[in-house]
Short mmCIF file of N, CA, C and O and ligand atoms in Angstrom, two decimals:
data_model
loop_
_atom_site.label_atom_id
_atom_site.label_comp_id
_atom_site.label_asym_id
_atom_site.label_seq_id
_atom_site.Cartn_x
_atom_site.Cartn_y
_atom_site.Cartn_z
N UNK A 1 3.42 18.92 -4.03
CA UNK A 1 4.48 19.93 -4.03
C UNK A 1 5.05 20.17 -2.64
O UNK A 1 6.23 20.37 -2.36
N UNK A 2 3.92 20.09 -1.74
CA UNK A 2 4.87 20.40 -0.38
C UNK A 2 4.37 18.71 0.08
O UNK A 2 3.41 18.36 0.77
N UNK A 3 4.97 18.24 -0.31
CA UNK A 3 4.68 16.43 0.10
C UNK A 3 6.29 16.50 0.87
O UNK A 3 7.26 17.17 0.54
N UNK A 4 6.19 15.91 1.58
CA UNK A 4 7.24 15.93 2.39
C UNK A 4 8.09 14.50 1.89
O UNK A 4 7.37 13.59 1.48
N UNK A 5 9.32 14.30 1.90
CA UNK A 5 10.36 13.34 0.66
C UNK A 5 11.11 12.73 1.41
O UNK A 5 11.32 13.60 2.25
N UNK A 6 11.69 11.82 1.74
CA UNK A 6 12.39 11.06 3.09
C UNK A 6 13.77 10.58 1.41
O UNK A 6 13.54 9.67 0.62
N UNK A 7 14.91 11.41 1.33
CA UNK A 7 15.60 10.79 0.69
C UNK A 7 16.22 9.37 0.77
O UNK A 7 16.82 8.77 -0.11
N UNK A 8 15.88 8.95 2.18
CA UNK A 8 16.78 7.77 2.05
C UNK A 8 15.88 6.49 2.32
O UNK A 8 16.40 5.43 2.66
N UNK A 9 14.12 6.68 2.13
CA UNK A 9 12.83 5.84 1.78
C UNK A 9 12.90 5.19 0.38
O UNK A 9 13.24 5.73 -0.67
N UNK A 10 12.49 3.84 0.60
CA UNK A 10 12.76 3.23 -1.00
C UNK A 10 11.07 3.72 -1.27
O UNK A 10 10.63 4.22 -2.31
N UNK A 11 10.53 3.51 -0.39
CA UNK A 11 8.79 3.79 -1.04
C UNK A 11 8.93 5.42 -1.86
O UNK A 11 8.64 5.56 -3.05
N UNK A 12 9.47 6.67 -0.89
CA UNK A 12 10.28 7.50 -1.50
C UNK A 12 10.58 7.43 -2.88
O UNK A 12 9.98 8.13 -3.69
N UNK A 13 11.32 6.78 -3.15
CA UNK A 13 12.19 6.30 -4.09
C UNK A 13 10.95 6.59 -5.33
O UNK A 13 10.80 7.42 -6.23
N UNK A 14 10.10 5.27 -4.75
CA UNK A 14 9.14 4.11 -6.25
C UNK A 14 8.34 5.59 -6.49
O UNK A 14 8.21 6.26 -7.52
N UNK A 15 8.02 5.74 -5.61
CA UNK A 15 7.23 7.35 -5.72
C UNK A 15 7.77 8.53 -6.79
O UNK A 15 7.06 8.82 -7.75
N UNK A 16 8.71 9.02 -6.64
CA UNK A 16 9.85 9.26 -7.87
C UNK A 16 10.23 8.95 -8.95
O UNK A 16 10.87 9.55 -9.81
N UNK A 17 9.76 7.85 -8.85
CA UNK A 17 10.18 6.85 -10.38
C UNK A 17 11.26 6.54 -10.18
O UNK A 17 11.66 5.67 -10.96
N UNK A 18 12.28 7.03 -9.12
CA UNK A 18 13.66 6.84 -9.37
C UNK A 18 14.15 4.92 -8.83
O UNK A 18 15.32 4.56 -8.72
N UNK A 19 13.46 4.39 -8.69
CA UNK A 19 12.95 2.90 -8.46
C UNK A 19 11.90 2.26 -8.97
O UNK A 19 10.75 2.46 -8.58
N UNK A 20 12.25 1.37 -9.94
CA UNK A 20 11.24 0.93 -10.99
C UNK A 20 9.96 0.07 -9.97
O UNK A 20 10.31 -0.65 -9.03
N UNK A 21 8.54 0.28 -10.30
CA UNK A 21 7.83 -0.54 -9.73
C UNK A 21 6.86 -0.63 -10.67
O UNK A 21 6.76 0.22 -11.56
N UNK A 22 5.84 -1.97 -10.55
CA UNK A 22 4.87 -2.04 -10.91
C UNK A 22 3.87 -1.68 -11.00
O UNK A 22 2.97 -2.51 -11.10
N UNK A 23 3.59 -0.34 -11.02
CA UNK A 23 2.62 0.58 -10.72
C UNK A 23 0.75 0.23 -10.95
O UNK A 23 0.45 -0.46 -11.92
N UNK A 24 -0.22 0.68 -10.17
CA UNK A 24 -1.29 -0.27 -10.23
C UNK A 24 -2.51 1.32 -10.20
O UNK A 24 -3.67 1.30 -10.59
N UNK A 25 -2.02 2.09 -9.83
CA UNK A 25 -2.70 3.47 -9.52
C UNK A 25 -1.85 4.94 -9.16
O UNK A 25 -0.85 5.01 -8.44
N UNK A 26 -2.33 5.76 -9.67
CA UNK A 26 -1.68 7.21 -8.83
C UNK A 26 -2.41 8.37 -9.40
O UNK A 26 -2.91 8.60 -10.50
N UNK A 27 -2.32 9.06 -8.26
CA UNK A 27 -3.46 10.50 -7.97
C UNK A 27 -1.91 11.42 -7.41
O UNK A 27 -0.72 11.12 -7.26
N UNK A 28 -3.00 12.96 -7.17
CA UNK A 28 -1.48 13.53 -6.56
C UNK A 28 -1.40 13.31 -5.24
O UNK A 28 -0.54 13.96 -4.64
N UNK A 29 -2.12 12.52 -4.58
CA UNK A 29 -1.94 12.14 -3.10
C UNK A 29 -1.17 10.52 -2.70
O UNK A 29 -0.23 10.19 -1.98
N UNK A 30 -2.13 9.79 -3.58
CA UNK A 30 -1.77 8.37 -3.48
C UNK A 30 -1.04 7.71 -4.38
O UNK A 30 -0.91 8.35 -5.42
N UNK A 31 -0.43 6.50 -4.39
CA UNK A 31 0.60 5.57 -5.37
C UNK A 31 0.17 4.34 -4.19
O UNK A 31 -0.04 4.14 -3.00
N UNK A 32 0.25 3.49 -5.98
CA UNK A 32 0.03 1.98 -6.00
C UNK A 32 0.62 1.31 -6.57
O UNK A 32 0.64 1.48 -7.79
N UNK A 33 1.50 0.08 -5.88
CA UNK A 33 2.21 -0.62 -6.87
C UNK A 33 2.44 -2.33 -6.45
O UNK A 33 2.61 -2.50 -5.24
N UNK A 34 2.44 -3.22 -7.06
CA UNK A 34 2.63 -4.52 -6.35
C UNK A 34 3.62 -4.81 -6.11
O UNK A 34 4.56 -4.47 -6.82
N UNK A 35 3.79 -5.62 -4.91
CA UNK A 35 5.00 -6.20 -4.00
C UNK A 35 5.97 -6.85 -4.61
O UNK A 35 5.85 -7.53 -5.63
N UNK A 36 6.70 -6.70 -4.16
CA UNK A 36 7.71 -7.37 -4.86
C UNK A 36 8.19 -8.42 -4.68
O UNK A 36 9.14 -8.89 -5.31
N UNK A 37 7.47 -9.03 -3.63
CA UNK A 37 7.43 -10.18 -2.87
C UNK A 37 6.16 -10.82 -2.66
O UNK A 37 6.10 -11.15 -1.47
N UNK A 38 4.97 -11.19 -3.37
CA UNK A 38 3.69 -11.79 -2.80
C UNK A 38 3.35 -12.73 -2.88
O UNK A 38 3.38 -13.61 -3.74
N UNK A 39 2.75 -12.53 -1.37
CA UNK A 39 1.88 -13.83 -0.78
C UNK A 39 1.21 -14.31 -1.29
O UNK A 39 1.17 -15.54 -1.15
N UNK A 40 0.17 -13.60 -2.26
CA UNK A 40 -0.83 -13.83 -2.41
C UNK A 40 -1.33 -13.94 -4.16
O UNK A 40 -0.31 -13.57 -4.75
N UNK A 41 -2.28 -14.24 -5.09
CA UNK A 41 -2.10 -14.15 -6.42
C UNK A 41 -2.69 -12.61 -6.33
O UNK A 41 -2.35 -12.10 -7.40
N UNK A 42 -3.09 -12.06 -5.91
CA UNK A 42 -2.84 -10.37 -5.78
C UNK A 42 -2.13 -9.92 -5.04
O UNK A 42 -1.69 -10.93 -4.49
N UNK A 43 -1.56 -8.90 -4.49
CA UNK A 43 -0.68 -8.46 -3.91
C UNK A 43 -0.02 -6.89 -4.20
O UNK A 43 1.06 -6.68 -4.76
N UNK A 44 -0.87 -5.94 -3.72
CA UNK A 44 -0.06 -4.52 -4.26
C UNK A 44 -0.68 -3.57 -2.86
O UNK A 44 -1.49 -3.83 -1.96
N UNK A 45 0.16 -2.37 -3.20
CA UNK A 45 0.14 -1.68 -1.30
C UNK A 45 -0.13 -0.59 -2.40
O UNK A 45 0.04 -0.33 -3.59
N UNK A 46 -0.90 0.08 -0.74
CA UNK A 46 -1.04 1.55 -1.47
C UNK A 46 -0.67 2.36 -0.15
O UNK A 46 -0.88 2.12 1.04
N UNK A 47 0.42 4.09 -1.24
CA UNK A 47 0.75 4.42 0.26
C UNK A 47 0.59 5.74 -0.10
O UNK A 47 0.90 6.11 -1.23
N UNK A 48 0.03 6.70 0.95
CA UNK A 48 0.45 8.39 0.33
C UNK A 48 2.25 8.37 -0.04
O UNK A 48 3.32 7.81 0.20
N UNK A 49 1.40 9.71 -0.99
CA UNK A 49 3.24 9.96 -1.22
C UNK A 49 3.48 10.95 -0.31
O UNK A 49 4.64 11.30 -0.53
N UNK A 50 3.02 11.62 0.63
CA UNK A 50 3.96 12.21 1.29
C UNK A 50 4.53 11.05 2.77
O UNK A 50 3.87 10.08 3.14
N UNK A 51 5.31 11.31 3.14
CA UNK A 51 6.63 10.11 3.65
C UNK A 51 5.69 10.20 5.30
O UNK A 51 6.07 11.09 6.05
N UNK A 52 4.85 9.56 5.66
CA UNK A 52 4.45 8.93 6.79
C UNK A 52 4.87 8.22 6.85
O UNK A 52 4.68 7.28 6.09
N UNK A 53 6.11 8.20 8.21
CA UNK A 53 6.56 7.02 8.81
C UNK A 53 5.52 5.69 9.00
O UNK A 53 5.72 4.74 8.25
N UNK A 54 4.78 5.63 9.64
CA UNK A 54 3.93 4.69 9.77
C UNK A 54 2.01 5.12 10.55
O UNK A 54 1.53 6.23 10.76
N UNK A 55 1.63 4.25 10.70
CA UNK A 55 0.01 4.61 11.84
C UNK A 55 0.38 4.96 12.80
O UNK A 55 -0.51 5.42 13.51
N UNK A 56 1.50 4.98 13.27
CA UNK A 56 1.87 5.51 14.84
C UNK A 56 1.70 7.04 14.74
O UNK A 56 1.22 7.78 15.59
N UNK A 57 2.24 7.38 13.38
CA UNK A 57 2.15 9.06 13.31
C UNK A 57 1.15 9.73 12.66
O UNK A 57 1.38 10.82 12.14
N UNK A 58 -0.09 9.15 12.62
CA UNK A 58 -0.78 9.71 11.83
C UNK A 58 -1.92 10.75 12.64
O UNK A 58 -2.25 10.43 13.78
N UNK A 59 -2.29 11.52 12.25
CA UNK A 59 -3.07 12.54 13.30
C UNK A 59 -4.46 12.69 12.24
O UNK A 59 -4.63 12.01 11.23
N UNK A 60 -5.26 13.60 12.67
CA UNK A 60 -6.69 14.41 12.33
C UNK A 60 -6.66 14.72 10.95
O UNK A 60 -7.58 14.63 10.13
N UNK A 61 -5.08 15.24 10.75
CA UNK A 61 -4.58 15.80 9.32
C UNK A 61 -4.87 14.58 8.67
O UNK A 61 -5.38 14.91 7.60
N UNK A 62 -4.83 13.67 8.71
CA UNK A 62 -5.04 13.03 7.81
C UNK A 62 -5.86 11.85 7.52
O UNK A 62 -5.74 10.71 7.06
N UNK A 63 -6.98 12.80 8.12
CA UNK A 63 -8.18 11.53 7.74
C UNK A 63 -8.55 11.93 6.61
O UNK A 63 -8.44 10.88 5.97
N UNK A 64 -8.88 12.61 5.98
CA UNK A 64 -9.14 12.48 4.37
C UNK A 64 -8.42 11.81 3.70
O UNK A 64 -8.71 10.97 2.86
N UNK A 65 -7.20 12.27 4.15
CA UNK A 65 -6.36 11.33 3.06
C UNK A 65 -6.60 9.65 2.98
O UNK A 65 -6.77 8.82 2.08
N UNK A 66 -6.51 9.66 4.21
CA UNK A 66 -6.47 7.91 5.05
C UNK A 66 -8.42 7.01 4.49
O UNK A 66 -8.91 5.89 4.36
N UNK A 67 -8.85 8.59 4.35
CA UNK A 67 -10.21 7.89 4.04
C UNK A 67 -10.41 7.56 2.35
O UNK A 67 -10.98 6.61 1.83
N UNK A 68 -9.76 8.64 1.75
CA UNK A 68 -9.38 8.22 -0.03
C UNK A 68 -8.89 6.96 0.08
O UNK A 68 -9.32 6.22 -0.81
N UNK A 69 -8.04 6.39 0.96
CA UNK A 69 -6.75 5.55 0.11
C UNK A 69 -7.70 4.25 1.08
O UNK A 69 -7.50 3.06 0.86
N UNK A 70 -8.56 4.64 1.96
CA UNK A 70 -9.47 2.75 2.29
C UNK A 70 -10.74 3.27 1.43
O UNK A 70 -11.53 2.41 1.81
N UNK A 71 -11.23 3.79 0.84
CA UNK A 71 -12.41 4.01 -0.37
C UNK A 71 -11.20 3.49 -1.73
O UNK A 71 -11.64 2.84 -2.67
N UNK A 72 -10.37 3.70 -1.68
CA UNK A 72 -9.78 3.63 -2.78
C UNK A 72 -9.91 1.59 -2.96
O UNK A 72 -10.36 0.90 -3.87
N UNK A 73 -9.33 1.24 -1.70
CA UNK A 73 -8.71 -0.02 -1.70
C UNK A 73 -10.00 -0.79 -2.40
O UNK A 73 -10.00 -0.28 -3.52
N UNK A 74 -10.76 -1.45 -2.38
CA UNK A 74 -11.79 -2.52 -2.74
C UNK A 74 -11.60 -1.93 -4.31
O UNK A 74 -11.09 -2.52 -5.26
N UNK A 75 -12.06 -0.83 -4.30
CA UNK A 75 -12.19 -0.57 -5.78
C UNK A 75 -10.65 -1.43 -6.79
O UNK A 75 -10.66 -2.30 -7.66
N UNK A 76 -9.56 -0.69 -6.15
CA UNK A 76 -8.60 -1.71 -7.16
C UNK A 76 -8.29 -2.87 -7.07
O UNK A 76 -7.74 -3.65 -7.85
N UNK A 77 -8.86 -2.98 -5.64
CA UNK A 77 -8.95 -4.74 -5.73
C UNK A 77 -9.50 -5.86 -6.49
O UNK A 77 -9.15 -7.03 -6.45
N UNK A 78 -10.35 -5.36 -7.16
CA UNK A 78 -11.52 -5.80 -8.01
C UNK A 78 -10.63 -5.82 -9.47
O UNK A 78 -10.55 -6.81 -10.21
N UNK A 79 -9.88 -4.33 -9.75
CA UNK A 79 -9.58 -3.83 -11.14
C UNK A 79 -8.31 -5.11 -11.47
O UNK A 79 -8.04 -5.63 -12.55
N UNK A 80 -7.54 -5.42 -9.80
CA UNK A 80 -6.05 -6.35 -10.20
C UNK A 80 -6.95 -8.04 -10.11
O UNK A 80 -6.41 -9.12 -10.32
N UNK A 81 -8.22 -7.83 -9.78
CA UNK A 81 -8.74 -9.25 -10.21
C UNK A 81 -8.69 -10.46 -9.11
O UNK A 81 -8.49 -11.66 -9.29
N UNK A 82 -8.98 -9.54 -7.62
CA UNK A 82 -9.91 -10.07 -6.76
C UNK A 82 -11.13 -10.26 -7.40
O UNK A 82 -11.45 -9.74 -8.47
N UNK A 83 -12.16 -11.41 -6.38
CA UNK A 83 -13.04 -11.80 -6.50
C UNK A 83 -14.30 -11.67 -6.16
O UNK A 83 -14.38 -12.64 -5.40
N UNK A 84 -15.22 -11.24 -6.17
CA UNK A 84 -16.62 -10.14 -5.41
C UNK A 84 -16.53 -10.82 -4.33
O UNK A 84 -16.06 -11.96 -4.24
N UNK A 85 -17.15 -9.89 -3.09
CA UNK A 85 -17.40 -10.42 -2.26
C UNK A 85 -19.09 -11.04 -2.27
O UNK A 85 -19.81 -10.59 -3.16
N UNK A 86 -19.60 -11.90 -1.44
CA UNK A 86 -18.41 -12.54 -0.38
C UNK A 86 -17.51 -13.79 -0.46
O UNK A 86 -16.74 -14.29 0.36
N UNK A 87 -17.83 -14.10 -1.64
CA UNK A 87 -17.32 -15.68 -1.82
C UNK A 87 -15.31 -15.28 -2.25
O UNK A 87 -14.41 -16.06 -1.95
N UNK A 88 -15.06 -13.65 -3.13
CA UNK A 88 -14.07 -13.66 -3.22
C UNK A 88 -13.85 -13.00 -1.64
O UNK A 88 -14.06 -13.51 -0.55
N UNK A 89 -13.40 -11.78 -1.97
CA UNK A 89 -12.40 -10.27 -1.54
C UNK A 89 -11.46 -10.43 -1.33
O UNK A 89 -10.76 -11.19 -1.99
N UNK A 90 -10.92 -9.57 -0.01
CA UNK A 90 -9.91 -9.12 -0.14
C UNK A 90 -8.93 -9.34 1.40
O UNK A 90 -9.54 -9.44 2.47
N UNK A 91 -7.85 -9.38 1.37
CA UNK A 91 -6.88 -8.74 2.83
C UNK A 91 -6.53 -7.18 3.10
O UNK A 91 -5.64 -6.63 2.46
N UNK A 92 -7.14 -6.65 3.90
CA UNK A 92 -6.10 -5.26 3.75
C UNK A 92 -5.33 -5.05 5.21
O UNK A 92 -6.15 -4.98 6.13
N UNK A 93 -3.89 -4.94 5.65
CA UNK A 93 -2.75 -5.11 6.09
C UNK A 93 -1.95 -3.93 6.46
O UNK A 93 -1.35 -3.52 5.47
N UNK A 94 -1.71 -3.21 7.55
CA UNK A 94 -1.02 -2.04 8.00
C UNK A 94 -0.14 -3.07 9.19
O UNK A 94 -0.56 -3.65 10.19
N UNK A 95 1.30 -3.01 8.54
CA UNK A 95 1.91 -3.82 9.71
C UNK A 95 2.46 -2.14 10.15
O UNK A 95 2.52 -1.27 9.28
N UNK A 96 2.77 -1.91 11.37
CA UNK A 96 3.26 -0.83 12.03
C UNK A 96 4.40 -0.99 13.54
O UNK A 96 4.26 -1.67 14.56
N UNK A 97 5.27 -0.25 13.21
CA UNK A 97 6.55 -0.74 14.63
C UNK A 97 7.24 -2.58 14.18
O UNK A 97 6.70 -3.51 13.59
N UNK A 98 8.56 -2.44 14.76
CA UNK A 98 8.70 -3.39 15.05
C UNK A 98 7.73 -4.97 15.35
O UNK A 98 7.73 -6.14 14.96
N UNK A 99 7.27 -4.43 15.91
CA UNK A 99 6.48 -5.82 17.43
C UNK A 99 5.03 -5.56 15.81
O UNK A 99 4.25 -6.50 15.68
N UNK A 100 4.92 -4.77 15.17
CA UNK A 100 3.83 -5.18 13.98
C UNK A 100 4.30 -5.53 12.85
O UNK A 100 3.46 -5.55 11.95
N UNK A 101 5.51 -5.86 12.52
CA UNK A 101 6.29 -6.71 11.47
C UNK A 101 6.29 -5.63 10.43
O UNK A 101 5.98 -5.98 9.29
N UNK A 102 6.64 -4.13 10.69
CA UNK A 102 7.22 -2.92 9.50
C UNK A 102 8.29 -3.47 9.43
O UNK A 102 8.96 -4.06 10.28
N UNK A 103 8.46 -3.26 8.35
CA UNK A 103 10.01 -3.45 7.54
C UNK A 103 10.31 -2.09 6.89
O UNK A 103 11.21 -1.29 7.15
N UNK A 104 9.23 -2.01 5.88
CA UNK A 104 9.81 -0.21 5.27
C UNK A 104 8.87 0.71 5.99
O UNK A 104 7.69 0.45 6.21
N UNK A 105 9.47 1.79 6.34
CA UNK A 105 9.03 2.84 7.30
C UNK A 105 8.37 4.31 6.55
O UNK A 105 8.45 5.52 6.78
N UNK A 106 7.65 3.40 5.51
CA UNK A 106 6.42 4.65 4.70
C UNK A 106 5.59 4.50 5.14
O UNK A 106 5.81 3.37 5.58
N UNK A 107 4.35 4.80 5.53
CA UNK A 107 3.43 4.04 5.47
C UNK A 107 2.35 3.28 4.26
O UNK A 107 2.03 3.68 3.14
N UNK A 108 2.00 2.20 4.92
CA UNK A 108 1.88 1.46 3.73
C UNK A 108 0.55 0.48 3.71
O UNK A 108 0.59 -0.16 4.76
N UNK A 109 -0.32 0.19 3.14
CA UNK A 109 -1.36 -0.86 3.04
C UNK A 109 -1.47 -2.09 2.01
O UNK A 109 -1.76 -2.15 0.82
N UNK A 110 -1.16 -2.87 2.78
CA UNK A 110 -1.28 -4.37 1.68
C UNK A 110 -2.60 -4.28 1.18
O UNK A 110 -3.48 -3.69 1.79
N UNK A 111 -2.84 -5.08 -0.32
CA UNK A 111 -4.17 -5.60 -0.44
C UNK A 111 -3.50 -6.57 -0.70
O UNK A 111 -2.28 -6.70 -0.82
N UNK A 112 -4.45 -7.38 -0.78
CA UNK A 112 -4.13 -9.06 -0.62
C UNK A 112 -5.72 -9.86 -1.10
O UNK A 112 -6.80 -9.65 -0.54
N UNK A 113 -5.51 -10.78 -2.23
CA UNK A 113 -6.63 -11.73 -2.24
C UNK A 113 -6.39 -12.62 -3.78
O UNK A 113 -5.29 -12.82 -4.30
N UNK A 114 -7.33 -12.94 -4.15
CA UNK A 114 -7.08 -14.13 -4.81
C UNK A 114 -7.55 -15.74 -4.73
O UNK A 114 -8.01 -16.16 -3.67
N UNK A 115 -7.45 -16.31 -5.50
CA UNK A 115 -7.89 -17.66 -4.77
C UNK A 115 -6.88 -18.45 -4.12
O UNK A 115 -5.92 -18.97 -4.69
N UNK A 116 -7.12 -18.50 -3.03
CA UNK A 116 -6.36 -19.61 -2.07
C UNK A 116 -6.40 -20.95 -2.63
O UNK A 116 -7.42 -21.42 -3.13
N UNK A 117 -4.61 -21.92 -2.49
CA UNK A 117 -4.02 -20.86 -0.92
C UNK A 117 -3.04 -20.02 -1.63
O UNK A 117 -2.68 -19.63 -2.74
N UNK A 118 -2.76 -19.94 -0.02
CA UNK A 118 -1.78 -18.61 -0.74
C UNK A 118 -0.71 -18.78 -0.10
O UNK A 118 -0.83 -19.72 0.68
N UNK A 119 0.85 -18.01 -0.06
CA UNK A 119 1.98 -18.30 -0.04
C UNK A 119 1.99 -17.82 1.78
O UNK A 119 2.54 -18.45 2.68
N UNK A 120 1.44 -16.95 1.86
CA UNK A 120 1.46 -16.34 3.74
C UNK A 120 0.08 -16.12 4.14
O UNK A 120 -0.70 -15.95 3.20
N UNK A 121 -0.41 -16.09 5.32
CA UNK A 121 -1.93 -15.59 5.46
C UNK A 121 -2.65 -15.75 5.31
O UNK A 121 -3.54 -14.98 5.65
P1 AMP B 1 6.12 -4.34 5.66
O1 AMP B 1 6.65 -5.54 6.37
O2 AMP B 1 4.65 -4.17 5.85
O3 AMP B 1 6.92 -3.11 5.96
O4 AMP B 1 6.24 -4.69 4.14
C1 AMP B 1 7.09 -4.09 3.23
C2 AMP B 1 6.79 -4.73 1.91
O5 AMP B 1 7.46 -4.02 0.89
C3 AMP B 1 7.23 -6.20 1.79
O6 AMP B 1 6.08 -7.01 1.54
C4 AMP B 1 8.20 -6.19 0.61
O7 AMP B 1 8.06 -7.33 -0.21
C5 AMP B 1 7.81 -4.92 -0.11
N1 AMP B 1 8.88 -4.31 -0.88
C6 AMP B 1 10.14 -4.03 -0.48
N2 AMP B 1 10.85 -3.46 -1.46
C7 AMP B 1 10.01 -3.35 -2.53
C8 AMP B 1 10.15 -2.85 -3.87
N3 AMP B 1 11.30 -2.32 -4.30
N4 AMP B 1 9.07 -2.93 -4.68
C9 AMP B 1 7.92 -3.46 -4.27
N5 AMP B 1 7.73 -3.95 -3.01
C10 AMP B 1 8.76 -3.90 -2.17
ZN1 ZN B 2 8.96 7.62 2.19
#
């Protein structure tokens, strides 16, 4: 309710529903959905819904949150049909700034895995 809304964020957006996505998980903190572009034969990000620009801005406030959504990650990695570790797992991916290859400015976490190879990485 007081999640803060970046109208002109497409992650924004998928968050809303008002942009169709593939949805993979959601709580009232977190949303999951796969890429729309992947590298990998898995491939889905998970991001809070309230509109964090990126890891550059993240403070104290939000280590719980930040600690749900990497407790969260393995678990759905497994559910979209990664492979146990250690012979499977997983990638997990925070590109941040420019010079860290962000493109959308939510913040955001790849999972990534599957059996190789794979299309990037
Ligand atoms: P990054 O470079 O980490 O900012 O990655 C942004 C990711 O968002 C890219 O891997 C895109 O393929 C993905 N992406 C962009 N638009 C959408 C969308 N509408 N639905 C799902 N994934 C998207
Ligand atoms: Zn946003």
């Amino acid at each position: 309710m007081n999640t803060p809304h970046d109208p002109n964020c497409i992650f924004c957006k998928i968050i809303a529903g008002q942009i169709p996505s593939k949805k993979v998980y959601e709580d009232d903190e977190l949303f999951a959905f796969h890429d729309i572009a992947p590298w990998a034969p898995v491939h889905f990000m998970i991001v809070p819904k309230a509109h964090i620009p990126s890891m550059a801005h993240v403070g104290t406030e939000h280590e719980a949150l930040l600690g749900r959504l990497m407790v969260l990650a393995p678990k759905l990695a497994m559910e979209q049909g990664c492979r146990p570790y250690p012979e499977g797992g997983f990638r997990i991916v925070t590109n941040t700034g420019a010079e860290g290859g962000q493109e959308v400015h939510h913040l955001h976490v790849h999972v990534m895995g599957g059996p190789r190879p794979w299309l990037r990485g």
